[in-house]
Amino acid sequence: MKQTSIRKRILIWFLLLQGIIAVSGLFGGLLYARRQQLNAFIAELRGRMSTLLARIENQNGQLRLSQPEPVPPNHLFFLRSSGGKIIALNGSERLLSDSAMHQPGSFIYEGKRYRAVLWRSVPLPDEELEGTPAVVDLLYAMPTADIDSHFRKLVIAAATVTVGFLILSALVTWWAIVKGLAPLNDLAERASAMDAENWRFEVPAQALATTELAPLGNALTQLIARLKAAFDRERRFVSDAGHELKTAVAIQKSTLQLLERGERSVSGYKQGIARALEDTNRTEKLVTSMLRLASSESGGTSQSVSVLMDSLTPAIADLGTMAEKLDVKIAMNSAYLQKHVIGDVDELSVVWRNVLENALQHSPPGAEVSVDVQSTSDEALEVCIADAGPGIAAEDLPHVFERFYRADHSRARKTGGFGLGLAIAKSLVERNRGSIRLRSILGRGACVVIRLATPASKISGNGSLH
Amino acid sequence: MRVLIVEDEERLARNIEEGVARVAGFAVDVAHDGEDGLHLAMSNEYDAIILDLMLPQLSGKALLASLRSAGRRTPVLVLTAVEDKKSTIELLNAGADDFLSKPFDLGELLARLKALIRRAQGHATARLVTADLELDMNTRTVKRNGAVIDVTPMQYRVLEYLMARTAVVSKTELLEHLYDYNWEKFSNVLEVFISGLRRKIDREGLPKLIHTVRGHGYVIRAPER
């Protein structure tokens, strides 16, 4: 993608606008100046013409100029009586026939530009000729070289000033943009200084004090905090997973190494092999759990609908042997079992099995694990799997669904759990648009509540409850 | 010698215990969590402690810190799942004497354990010598004047401890280092082991090496000239 520069864009638009304003201002100003100049020029022309007219006198029936005043030699004029008789002429005869006569205003005479005014049939009330007032035509022209060169100088000066102003303005604008965007660069620099090892990020004070940058800075801070939390979670998971796997391998390895050392009887070897096999099964279970967790967390939501009974009943049956071994009963109320819920049969089976296994492991012998299904006001179903175990301490509650978390460490080791069962359950429930939470009264047991949407209920965008 | 194993993974603890007891011939106590481990480490005299880092109740690091701040000098071998330089340095600085990362080799674990114990008692090699009496901690053989002497495992334990300490050892100390936490039950049999050892080592015609220090205990030392 082509990269664009905000700085350049702002500068170009700003200069373009300034250029248009400056050029139109320049044009307007110059036009006005020119008009004023021409008006003054014409006024002078008319003044000179009036002076000329005033000096016409009648001498024996002949009109003529009294005591011809010196007219500047480069001014042209002619004065003609109505009869066509030339009274006075300054310039050549050509003036009479020339286009000047027909188109007064601007003309070229002997290579020079002139501007002229022609007054036709001006009556002279004071000078009577044969009983009627004399009538004359007067044309007067002055060279425009002076005012033209003056105007040219004006144009050059104004244009120079305008261009200079535009250049200066561009420089100042560029400096202002660079200075104005400095906090943004600063922010970017701080952000780019971060990596997986160094999460320290502080919005520069200058950026925080900038109205436009403060929201970006705050958003970045929050984003980084969230990323760091997620990153830390993943890092802890990898570390925990590594610890579990290495321990599992250490067990297998040490079992075999013990078997290798010293002679044993046949039954002794058989015992050793059985132990090694048990260790391997445990490692296999750990790997399976971890892979299941990874696949359930790999995203996507399931849309399938199933009958609650199809996943719940087989799961309870599956755990019958374990329950018997631990001397714990599983009791279930049968209401709502025929209901349809949103959730994949296989995935829900894993959920029930994991939660039930957890409940069984925390139950004292002779106790009962109850599976209770309730309908909520918004037509969702809530499955509560409760045990009569020791319950969960308040400080452990927020962590029970975390991967590898074991509230009661020493006992969990004995029961052979890895602390992944509830994490898998949570991940699968959320994938099926449900939610999972844990209620507990210390000393009186815990209850895992799984809320599943039904096709009749409205599914909220994010059904997870924490 | 008596060793404490603090490891929450029971199957691993059991394997290490079996290795230390059966292969190295040491008395072993096992704790499955940090608190239990600290309690045992503080109330008994161990020749070494094998310590896992990730422990429930009290982490291995915290256990080590408490142990060292209480002035206990017991050699500690740490089992760890993380293998980065930083945590290794931290561990050694915190008072660990050696470390081994999982999954480890059982033979290496035992060799390191024996080396730690040996060093703590001031010996450079596994061969302990007093006059013409020789004991090899690796092969667990005893020789006097070059001739191999056949001793029972318990007799070996008594002799190994006495030769390693090279000082007067009280009955209580000896019992504490020969047996696990049940040692008090065995107080009567100690004399039986000592007399058995005397019969095998201090045979007639040879200079006496095992001495009873009345009111104190036992010591193995070369005859004075």
XYZ file of C-alpha atoms in Angstrom:
691
model
C 0.000 0.000 0.000
C 1.218 3.462 -0.820
C 2.080 5.355 2.273
C 0.687 8.847 2.611
C 2.002 11.519 4.854
C -0.402 13.499 6.994
C 2.197 16.214 7.262
C 2.545 16.526 3.487
C -1.194 16.427 2.963
C -1.896 19.117 5.514
C 0.879 21.258 4.065
C -0.297 20.846 0.468
C -3.907 21.656 1.240
C -2.953 24.564 3.417
C -0.619 26.032 0.827
C -3.129 25.485 -1.955
C -5.760 27.377 -0.018
C -3.318 30.113 0.897
C -2.158 30.313 -2.719
C -5.712 30.750 -4.004
C -6.441 33.426 -1.435
C -3.157 35.217 -2.105
C -3.483 35.127 -5.895
C -7.101 36.295 -5.893
C -6.218 39.013 -3.410
C -3.324 40.035 -5.596
C -5.526 40.143 -8.705
C -8.254 42.111 -7.006
C -5.808 44.574 -5.575
C -4.002 45.065 -8.831
C -7.223 45.496 -10.778
C -8.382 48.103 -8.322
C -5.047 49.883 -8.448
C -5.113 49.874 -12.225
C -8.577 51.292 -12.302
C -7.709 54.055 -9.878
C -4.663 54.796 -11.972
C -6.687 54.986 -15.166
C -9.379 57.100 -13.540
C -6.743 59.564 -12.382
C -5.271 59.519 -15.881
C -8.622 60.201 -17.518
C -9.364 62.925 -14.993
C -6.119 64.623 -15.956
C -7.043 64.272 -19.614
C -10.409 65.864 -19.047
C -8.810 68.643 -17.023
C -6.443 69.436 -19.786
C -9.294 69.355 -22.319
C -11.386 71.774 -20.264
C -8.435 74.104 -20.036
C -8.056 73.951 -23.788
C -11.743 74.684 -24.411
C -11.616 77.596 -22.046
C -8.871 79.143 -24.072
C -10.735 79.187 -27.362
C -11.446 82.703 -28.496
C -13.211 84.266 -31.432
C -11.040 86.486 -33.505
C -12.746 88.000 -36.430
C -15.014 85.118 -36.928
C -12.135 82.734 -36.630
C -11.861 80.429 -33.665
C -8.384 80.020 -32.284
C -6.498 79.291 -29.101
C -5.456 82.332 -27.219
C -1.857 82.647 -26.273
C -1.056 79.081 -26.907
C 0.093 77.688 -23.649
C 2.844 75.221 -23.945
C 1.317 71.790 -23.981
C 3.742 69.033 -23.132
C 5.239 68.006 -26.450
C 4.381 64.396 -26.065
C 0.657 65.142 -25.642
C -1.431 64.942 -28.763
C -4.579 66.856 -29.466
C -6.610 68.428 -32.152
C -9.377 70.959 -32.011
C -11.740 71.180 -34.933
C -14.652 73.412 -35.652
C -17.933 71.954 -36.776
C -17.145 73.030 -40.247
C -14.194 70.680 -40.295
C -11.675 73.423 -39.953
C -8.698 72.616 -37.767
C -8.330 75.139 -35.020
C -5.318 73.639 -33.314
C -3.292 70.508 -33.757
C -0.499 68.961 -31.810
C 0.769 65.942 -33.638
C 0.427 64.863 -37.206
C -2.560 65.005 -39.526
C -2.810 61.301 -39.178
C -4.638 61.803 -35.964
C -7.619 63.086 -37.937
C -7.969 60.163 -40.190
C -6.629 57.531 -37.927
C -8.482 55.022 -35.974
C -8.036 57.353 -33.004
C -10.742 59.474 -34.425
C -13.135 56.576 -34.650
C -12.050 54.626 -31.653
C -10.715 56.910 -29.088
C -9.488 55.289 -25.853
C -6.301 53.471 -26.561
C -4.143 53.561 -29.632
C -0.604 53.369 -30.787
C 0.987 56.378 -32.281
C 4.549 56.382 -33.506
C 5.237 53.272 -31.554
C 3.900 54.597 -28.309
C 0.699 53.746 -26.535
C -1.679 56.565 -25.958
C -4.945 56.978 -24.274
C -7.351 59.580 -25.596
C -10.693 61.186 -24.947
C -12.798 62.613 -27.769
C -15.400 65.204 -27.165
C -17.654 65.701 -30.170
C -19.732 68.761 -30.968
C -18.987 70.680 -27.814
C -20.930 73.928 -27.907
C -19.074 76.995 -26.871
C -21.815 79.317 -25.522
C -19.440 82.257 -25.083
C -18.208 82.223 -28.622
C -20.895 83.006 -31.118
C -20.197 82.461 -34.737
C -22.574 83.904 -37.260
C -25.229 84.149 -34.632
C -25.060 80.587 -33.438
C -22.867 79.266 -30.688
C -19.675 77.730 -31.984
C -19.437 73.957 -31.875
C -16.084 72.110 -31.745
C -14.672 68.589 -31.639
C -11.760 67.990 -29.270
C -9.504 64.952 -29.058
C -6.802 64.805 -26.455
C -4.318 61.963 -25.933
C -1.526 61.362 -23.455
C 1.102 58.611 -23.570
C 0.514 55.863 -21.041
C 4.161 54.772 -20.806
C 4.582 56.290 -17.360
C 1.566 54.744 -15.744
C 2.156 51.429 -17.518
C 5.683 51.156 -16.228
C 4.484 52.192 -12.812
C 1.851 49.495 -12.909
C 4.367 46.896 -14.046
C 6.577 47.751 -11.096
C 3.593 47.440 -8.824
C 2.750 44.001 -10.258
C 6.312 42.776 -9.820
C 6.535 44.086 -6.267
C 3.165 42.608 -5.261
C 3.942 39.224 -6.854
C 7.334 39.084 -5.129
C 5.787 39.861 -1.781
C 3.062 37.220 -2.342
C 5.484 34.461 -3.359
C 7.742 35.334 -0.435
C 4.808 35.189 1.894
C 3.778 31.783 0.540
C 7.293 30.369 1.004
C 7.506 31.745 4.528
C 4.066 30.420 5.277
C 5.043 26.968 3.991
C 8.086 26.915 6.242
C 6.151 28.054 9.284
C 3.352 25.587 8.567
C 5.802 22.710 8.152
C 7.506 23.614 11.414
C 4.140 23.852 13.185
C 2.995 20.488 11.821
C 6.238 18.775 12.785
C 6.101 20.299 16.234
C 2.399 19.547 16.584
C 2.854 15.900 15.584
C 5.888 15.395 17.820
C 3.825 13.870 20.682
C 2.458 11.334 18.185
C 5.970 10.328 17.162
C 6.917 10.174 20.802
C 3.976 7.890 21.485
C 4.908 5.667 18.556
C 8.487 5.487 19.754
C 7.428 4.440 23.240
C 5.092 1.843 21.803
C 7.725 0.434 19.464
C 10.221 0.149 22.317
C 8.073 -2.604 23.783
C 8.458 -6.328 23.205
C 7.551 -9.602 24.845
C 10.177 -9.092 27.531
C 9.636 -5.426 28.130
C 6.000 -4.512 28.738
C 6.689 -1.148 30.291
C 4.573 1.443 28.524
C 3.875 4.913 29.712
C 1.999 7.478 27.632
C 4.257 10.539 27.399
C 2.894 13.456 29.439
C 2.872 15.626 26.320
C 0.617 13.157 24.517
C -1.725 12.912 27.509
C -1.998 16.694 27.532
C -2.999 16.696 23.856
C -6.754 16.467 23.374
C -6.435 14.449 20.172
C -3.804 12.059 21.510
C -5.052 11.358 25.032
C -7.744 8.865 23.868
C -5.192 7.054 21.691
C -2.709 6.963 24.549
C -5.281 5.642 26.994
C -6.525 3.079 24.506
C -2.959 1.913 23.960
C -2.356 1.633 27.693
C -5.480 -0.460 28.126
C -4.730 -2.594 25.102
C -1.236 -3.286 26.358
C -2.498 -4.158 29.830
C -4.959 -6.639 28.302
C -2.317 -8.068 25.995
C 0.116 -8.439 28.858
C -2.472 -10.227 30.960
C -3.223 -12.607 28.079
C 0.457 -13.076 27.400
C 1.188 -13.780 31.060
C -1.655 -16.295 31.140
C -0.238 -18.071 28.108
C 3.267 -17.975 29.493
C 2.070 -19.439 32.781
C 0.178 -22.105 30.876
C 3.264 -23.049 28.904
C 5.331 -23.108 32.075
C 2.727 -25.188 33.930
C 2.286 -27.517 30.994
C 6.049 -27.882 30.769
C 6.275 -28.663 34.449
C 3.524 -31.282 34.230
C 4.983 -32.924 31.152
C 8.507 -32.960 32.513
C 7.295 -34.388 35.795
C 5.336 -37.068 33.964
C 8.405 -37.992 31.936
C 10.570 -37.872 35.071
C 8.252 -40.394 36.719
C 8.339 -42.750 33.742
C 12.076 -42.440 33.400
C 12.839 -42.984 37.079
C 10.506 -45.985 37.255
C 12.350 -47.626 34.368
C 15.761 -46.692 35.750
C 14.875 -48.239 39.081
C 13.815 -51.373 37.266
C 17.142 -51.402 35.454
C 19.163 -51.329 38.669
C 19.719 -54.535 40.578
C 18.351 -57.964 39.998
C 14.725 -58.668 40.751
C 12.481 -61.660 40.808
C 10.071 -62.261 37.931
C 7.214 -60.899 40.012
C 9.387 -57.919 40.895
C 9.927 -57.147 37.203
C 6.229 -57.662 36.484
C 5.416 -55.208 39.226
C 7.893 -52.728 37.797
C 6.440 -53.053 34.310
C 2.930 -52.549 35.676
C 4.128 -49.395 37.382
C 5.790 -48.125 34.225
C 2.574 -48.814 32.301
C 0.568 -46.908 34.886
C 2.971 -43.984 34.561
C 2.572 -44.081 30.784
C -1.219 -44.076 31.082
C -0.997 -41.035 33.287
C 1.233 -39.229 30.798
C -1.182 -40.186 28.030
C -4.084 -38.771 30.004
C -2.188 -35.543 30.576
C -1.374 -35.183 26.887
C -4.965 -35.989 25.878
C -6.302 -33.395 28.303
C -3.906 -30.773 27.072
C -4.749 -31.443 23.439
C -8.452 -31.346 24.200
C -8.018 -28.041 25.967
C -6.049 -26.658 23.045
C -8.672 -27.755 20.527
C -11.570 -26.466 22.624
C -9.833 -23.132 22.970
C -9.041 -22.876 19.289
C -12.120 -20.710 18.764
C -15.336 -20.955 16.850
C -18.735 -21.552 18.362
C -20.902 -24.563 17.957
C -24.454 -24.157 16.717
C -25.765 -27.664 17.168
C -28.799 -28.551 19.224
C -29.124 -31.736 21.248
C -31.399 -33.349 23.777
C -29.958 -32.853 27.254
C -30.473 -36.510 28.143
C -28.293 -37.706 25.242
C -25.157 -36.247 26.776
C -25.948 -36.214 30.490
C -27.230 -39.755 31.026
C -24.299 -41.594 29.374
C -21.820 -39.373 31.244
C -23.361 -40.329 34.576
C -23.305 -43.986 33.574
C -19.640 -43.687 32.563
C -18.670 -42.474 35.996
C -20.611 -45.197 37.784
C -17.519 -47.351 38.385
C -15.529 -44.458 39.768
C -18.428 -43.439 42.013
C -18.721 -46.988 43.296
C -15.012 -47.154 44.022
C -15.178 -43.909 45.979
C -18.443 -44.974 47.645
C -20.270 -41.902 46.367
C -23.782 -41.920 44.904
C -24.860 -39.844 41.945
C -28.459 -38.616 42.170
C -30.254 -36.867 39.345
C -33.656 -35.238 39.076
C -35.259 -36.219 35.845
C -37.115 -33.038 34.989
C -36.204 -31.268 31.740
C -34.094 -34.203 30.509
C -36.082 -34.301 27.268
C -35.451 -30.646 26.569
C -33.342 -29.505 23.688
C -30.320 -27.408 24.495
C -27.803 -25.615 22.338
C -24.683 -27.705 22.476
C -22.854 -30.505 20.725
C -23.570 -33.953 22.239
C -19.936 -35.042 22.350
C -18.663 -31.784 23.756
C -21.366 -31.638 26.407
C -20.550 -35.255 27.366
C -16.976 -34.165 28.094
C -18.301 -31.252 30.148
C -20.536 -33.488 32.296
C -17.812 -36.064 32.742
C -15.200 -33.529 33.813
C -17.488 -31.732 36.228
C -18.838 -34.985 37.673
C -15.332 -36.396 38.064
C -14.321 -33.264 39.903
C -17.381 -33.520 42.180
C -16.704 -37.211 42.882
C -13.090 -36.507 43.759
C -14.124 -33.890 46.276
C -16.798 -35.999 47.923
C -16.205 -37.861 51.155
C -17.133 -41.581 51.126
C -20.834 -42.208 51.639
C -21.790 -38.780 50.319
C -23.952 -37.936 47.340
C -23.314 -35.919 44.223
C -26.540 -34.375 42.981
C -27.324 -33.371 39.424
C -30.146 -30.886 39.410
C -31.667 -29.371 36.254
C -33.691 -26.175 36.496
C -35.321 -23.926 33.946
C -34.594 -20.242 34.234
C -36.982 -17.371 33.615
C -35.496 -16.761 30.184
C -36.042 -20.394 29.175
C -32.422 -21.438 29.492
C -31.513 -24.562 31.466
C -29.258 -24.559 34.483
C -27.558 -27.802 35.448
C -26.181 -27.750 38.972
C -23.705 -30.492 39.876
C -23.186 -30.333 43.637
C -20.895 -32.218 45.950
C -20.836 -32.445 49.718
C -17.101 -31.924 49.904
C -15.125 -29.322 51.813
C -16.141 -26.518 49.457
C -13.795 -23.955 48.005
C -12.175 -21.070 49.813
C -13.178 -17.607 48.666
C -9.653 -16.804 47.513
C -9.644 -19.875 45.268
C -13.060 -19.207 43.697
C -11.882 -16.842 40.951
C -9.244 -19.357 39.878
C -11.056 -22.687 39.817
C -11.561 -22.590 36.059
C -7.961 -21.659 35.341
C -5.777 -24.209 33.647
C -3.673 -26.332 35.996
C -5.273 -24.713 39.012
C -5.708 -27.003 41.987
C -7.443 -25.576 45.008
C -6.344 -28.434 47.190
C -2.955 -29.286 45.846
C -1.915 -32.237 47.918
C -5.166 -34.062 47.489
C -5.476 -33.354 43.801
C -2.144 -35.061 43.349
C -3.431 -38.128 45.088
C -6.584 -38.207 42.988
C -4.437 -37.967 39.897
C -6.004 -34.803 38.486
C -4.039 -32.289 36.500
C -6.245 -29.295 37.173
C -7.427 -29.260 33.570
C -10.932 -30.784 33.884
C -12.807 -27.628 34.851
C -10.785 -25.491 32.450
C -11.792 -27.811 29.606
C -15.415 -27.757 30.797
C -15.465 -23.967 30.847
C -13.932 -23.694 27.431
C -16.379 -26.214 25.939
C -19.437 -24.654 27.621
C -18.517 -21.223 26.344
C -17.936 -22.624 22.882
C -21.512 -23.865 23.000
C -22.714 -20.431 24.058
C -23.337 -21.388 27.643
C -21.782 -20.222 30.858
C -20.281 -21.936 33.867
C -19.779 -20.737 37.425
C -19.082 -22.179 40.822
C -21.022 -21.626 44.014
C -19.502 -22.767 47.235
C -20.081 -22.692 50.944
C -16.888 -23.545 52.746
C -17.367 -26.750 54.676
C -20.659 -27.579 52.984
C -19.706 -28.371 49.461
C -19.496 -26.758 46.077
C -21.855 -26.602 43.147
C -20.849 -26.103 39.549
C -23.683 -24.397 37.681
C -23.743 -24.787 33.917
C -26.181 -22.633 32.051
C -27.133 -23.776 28.576
C -29.254 -21.871 26.131
C -32.244 -23.618 24.579
C -33.540 -23.015 21.071
C -36.458 -21.141 22.698
C -34.312 -18.825 24.770
C -32.638 -15.743 23.567
C -28.934 -16.120 23.306
C -27.061 -13.151 24.519
C -23.998 -12.176 22.554
C -21.707 -13.164 25.343
C -23.244 -15.666 27.655
C -20.271 -16.112 29.925
C -20.676 -15.299 33.582
C -17.766 -15.000 35.893
C 22.972 -41.000 56.000
C 19.492 -39.621 56.049
C 17.846 -37.689 53.259
C 14.607 -35.674 53.053
C 12.651 -35.683 49.794
C 10.136 -32.868 49.312
C 8.136 -33.627 46.147
C 4.394 -33.237 45.673
C 4.092 -35.723 42.831
C 3.683 -38.906 44.822
C 4.775 -41.311 42.146
C 7.957 -39.374 41.516
C 8.612 -39.086 45.253
C 8.181 -42.821 45.575
C 10.672 -43.510 42.784
C 13.282 -41.157 44.202
C 12.744 -42.619 47.649
C 13.246 -46.097 46.323
C 16.388 -45.062 44.471
C 17.914 -43.271 47.457
C 17.018 -46.026 49.897
C 17.717 -49.079 47.812
C 20.519 -47.942 45.515
C 22.369 -45.442 47.746
C 21.379 -47.153 50.973
C 20.295 -44.006 52.805
C 17.442 -43.524 55.255
C 14.684 -41.447 53.632
C 11.832 -39.210 54.770
C 9.289 -37.900 52.264
C 7.113 -34.782 52.419
C 4.433 -34.055 49.822
C 4.009 -30.364 50.421
C 6.150 -27.385 51.360
C 4.890 -26.889 54.888
C 5.355 -30.504 55.786
C 8.789 -30.410 54.192
C 9.862 -27.323 56.120
C 8.633 -28.816 59.373
C 10.591 -32.018 58.802
C 13.695 -30.142 57.663
C 13.645 -27.942 60.756
C 12.998 -30.682 63.298
C 15.472 -33.283 62.002
C 19.120 -33.397 61.093
C 19.305 -34.457 57.462
C 22.474 -35.051 55.539
C 20.800 -33.659 52.420
C 17.447 -32.476 51.121
C 16.037 -33.130 47.643
C 13.612 -30.286 46.995
C 11.036 -29.812 44.239
C 10.242 -26.187 43.398
C 6.541 -26.271 42.544
C 4.988 -27.328 45.807
C 1.575 -26.806 47.339
C 1.190 -24.745 50.550
C 4.737 -23.430 50.479
C 6.926 -23.146 47.384
C 10.344 -24.745 47.247
C 11.940 -21.310 47.060
C 10.163 -20.152 50.220
C 11.102 -23.370 51.991
C 14.728 -22.863 51.059
C 14.648 -19.242 52.236
C 13.126 -20.205 55.630
C 15.616 -23.004 56.045
C 18.600 -20.771 55.325
C 17.367 -17.867 57.402
C 17.000 -20.279 60.323
C 20.695 -21.021 59.920
C 20.315 -24.584 58.636
C 23.289 -25.657 56.559
C 21.843 -28.908 55.227
C 22.894 -29.388 51.569
C 19.905 -28.862 49.266
C 19.553 -30.333 45.788
C 16.756 -28.632 43.874
C 14.639 -30.385 41.243
C 13.317 -27.926 38.719
C 11.284 -27.999 35.529
C 12.579 -24.655 34.281
C 15.954 -24.491 32.685
C 16.885 -20.880 32.338
C 20.056 -19.273 33.555
C 18.232 -16.616 35.520
C 16.306 -18.968 37.769
C 19.344 -21.203 38.169
C 21.393 -18.260 39.399
C 18.552 -17.153 41.672
C 18.296 -20.615 43.156
C 21.993 -20.989 43.848
C 22.102 -17.500 45.334
C 19.146 -18.312 47.543
C 21.108 -21.118 49.163
C 20.612 -24.141 46.962
C 23.743 -26.266 46.646
C 22.968 -27.988 43.392
C 20.104 -28.417 40.987
C 18.852 -30.904 38.468
C 16.178 -30.327 35.852
C 13.351 -32.727 35.169
C 13.298 -35.253 33.656
C 16.533 -36.247 35.322
C 18.641 -39.383 35.313
C 18.258 -41.313 38.528
C 21.941 -42.254 38.505
C 22.936 -38.603 38.149
C 20.594 -37.607 40.951
C 22.157 -40.151 43.292
C 25.711 -39.212 42.278
C 25.025 -35.522 42.873
C 23.343 -36.315 46.163
C 26.322 -38.347 47.351
C 28.740 -35.657 46.199
C 26.783 -33.029 48.163
C 26.823 -35.111 51.332
C 30.505 -35.912 50.916
C 31.430 -32.258 50.418
C 29.338 -31.156 53.379
C 31.260 -33.567 55.553
C 34.597 -32.393 54.253
C 35.589 -35.231 51.955
C 36.799 -34.822 48.418
C 36.302 -38.388 47.232
C 33.935 -41.232 47.914
C 36.750 -43.202 49.492
C 36.908 -42.757 53.245
C 40.082 -43.939 54.953
C 40.941 -44.342 58.643
C 44.306 -46.055 59.210
C 44.098 -49.272 57.190
C 40.284 -49.231 57.110
C 38.789 -48.194 53.774
C 35.167 -47.504 52.827
C 34.024 -46.757 49.263
C 30.696 -44.902 49.206
C 30.186 -45.624 45.503
C 30.625 -49.375 45.548
C 29.563 -49.599 49.185
C 32.477 -51.863 50.020
C 34.558 -51.998 53.178
C 38.182 -53.166 53.249
C 40.645 -53.556 56.061
C 44.256 -54.016 55.150
C 43.158 -54.639 51.555
C 40.819 -57.489 52.447
C 37.111 -57.020 51.708
C 34.913 -57.202 54.784
C 31.325 -58.281 54.286
C 28.957 -56.055 56.280
C 25.150 -55.956 56.453
C 23.393 -52.876 55.015
C 22.681 -51.483 58.483
C 26.230 -52.122 59.639
C 27.406 -50.344 56.515
C 25.217 -47.327 57.293
C 26.674 -47.084 60.817
C 30.233 -47.392 59.585
C 29.720 -44.937 56.710
C 28.356 -42.280 59.021
C 31.061 -42.765 61.639
C 33.833 -42.640 59.042
C 32.324 -39.656 57.249
C 31.985 -37.605 60.437
C 35.512 -38.359 61.779
C 34.413 -37.058 65.181
C 32.702 -38.410 68.261
C 29.106 -39.171 67.302
C 26.408 -39.431 69.946
C 23.977 -42.320 69.981
C 21.104 -39.989 69.220
C 22.892 -38.382 66.298
C 23.809 -41.754 64.913
C 20.258 -43.032 65.192
C 18.877 -39.853 63.643
C 21.058 -40.300 60.610
C 20.509 -44.012 60.182
C 16.750 -44.175 60.297
C 13.817 -42.164 59.068
C 11.481 -40.340 61.454
C 10.858 -43.587 63.365
C 14.425 -43.671 64.665
C 13.521 -43.648 68.372
C 12.091 -47.142 68.059
C 15.472 -48.444 67.097
C 17.540 -47.108 70.004
C 18.155 -50.576 71.429
C 19.545 -52.140 68.291
C 22.382 -49.664 67.852
C 24.638 -51.520 70.266
C 23.973 -54.705 68.354
C 25.221 -53.108 65.105
C 28.281 -51.649 66.820
C 29.279 -54.945 68.374
C 28.697 -56.707 65.071
C 30.950 -54.179 63.321
C 33.609 -54.593 65.999
C 33.617 -58.331 65.463
C 34.177 -57.875 61.750
C 36.577 -54.932 61.729
C 38.487 -54.918 64.975
C 39.432 -58.571 64.808
C 41.889 -60.065 67.211
C 45.450 -59.019 66.621
C 44.453 -55.858 64.779
C 44.621 -52.370 66.342
C 41.238 -51.190 67.631
C 39.591 -48.556 65.432
C 36.028 -48.300 66.798
C 36.064 -46.608 70.184
C 33.309 -46.014 72.696
C 33.569 -42.640 74.379
C 31.772 -43.142 77.625
C 28.874 -40.757 78.128
C 29.286 -39.343 74.608
C 29.080 -41.955 71.913
C 31.283 -43.571 69.332
C 34.222 -42.575 67.195
C 36.406 -44.229 64.569
C 40.021 -43.160 64.733
C 43.492 -44.514 64.034
C 45.371 -46.026 66.988
C 47.662 -43.578 68.760
C 51.335 -44.340 68.570
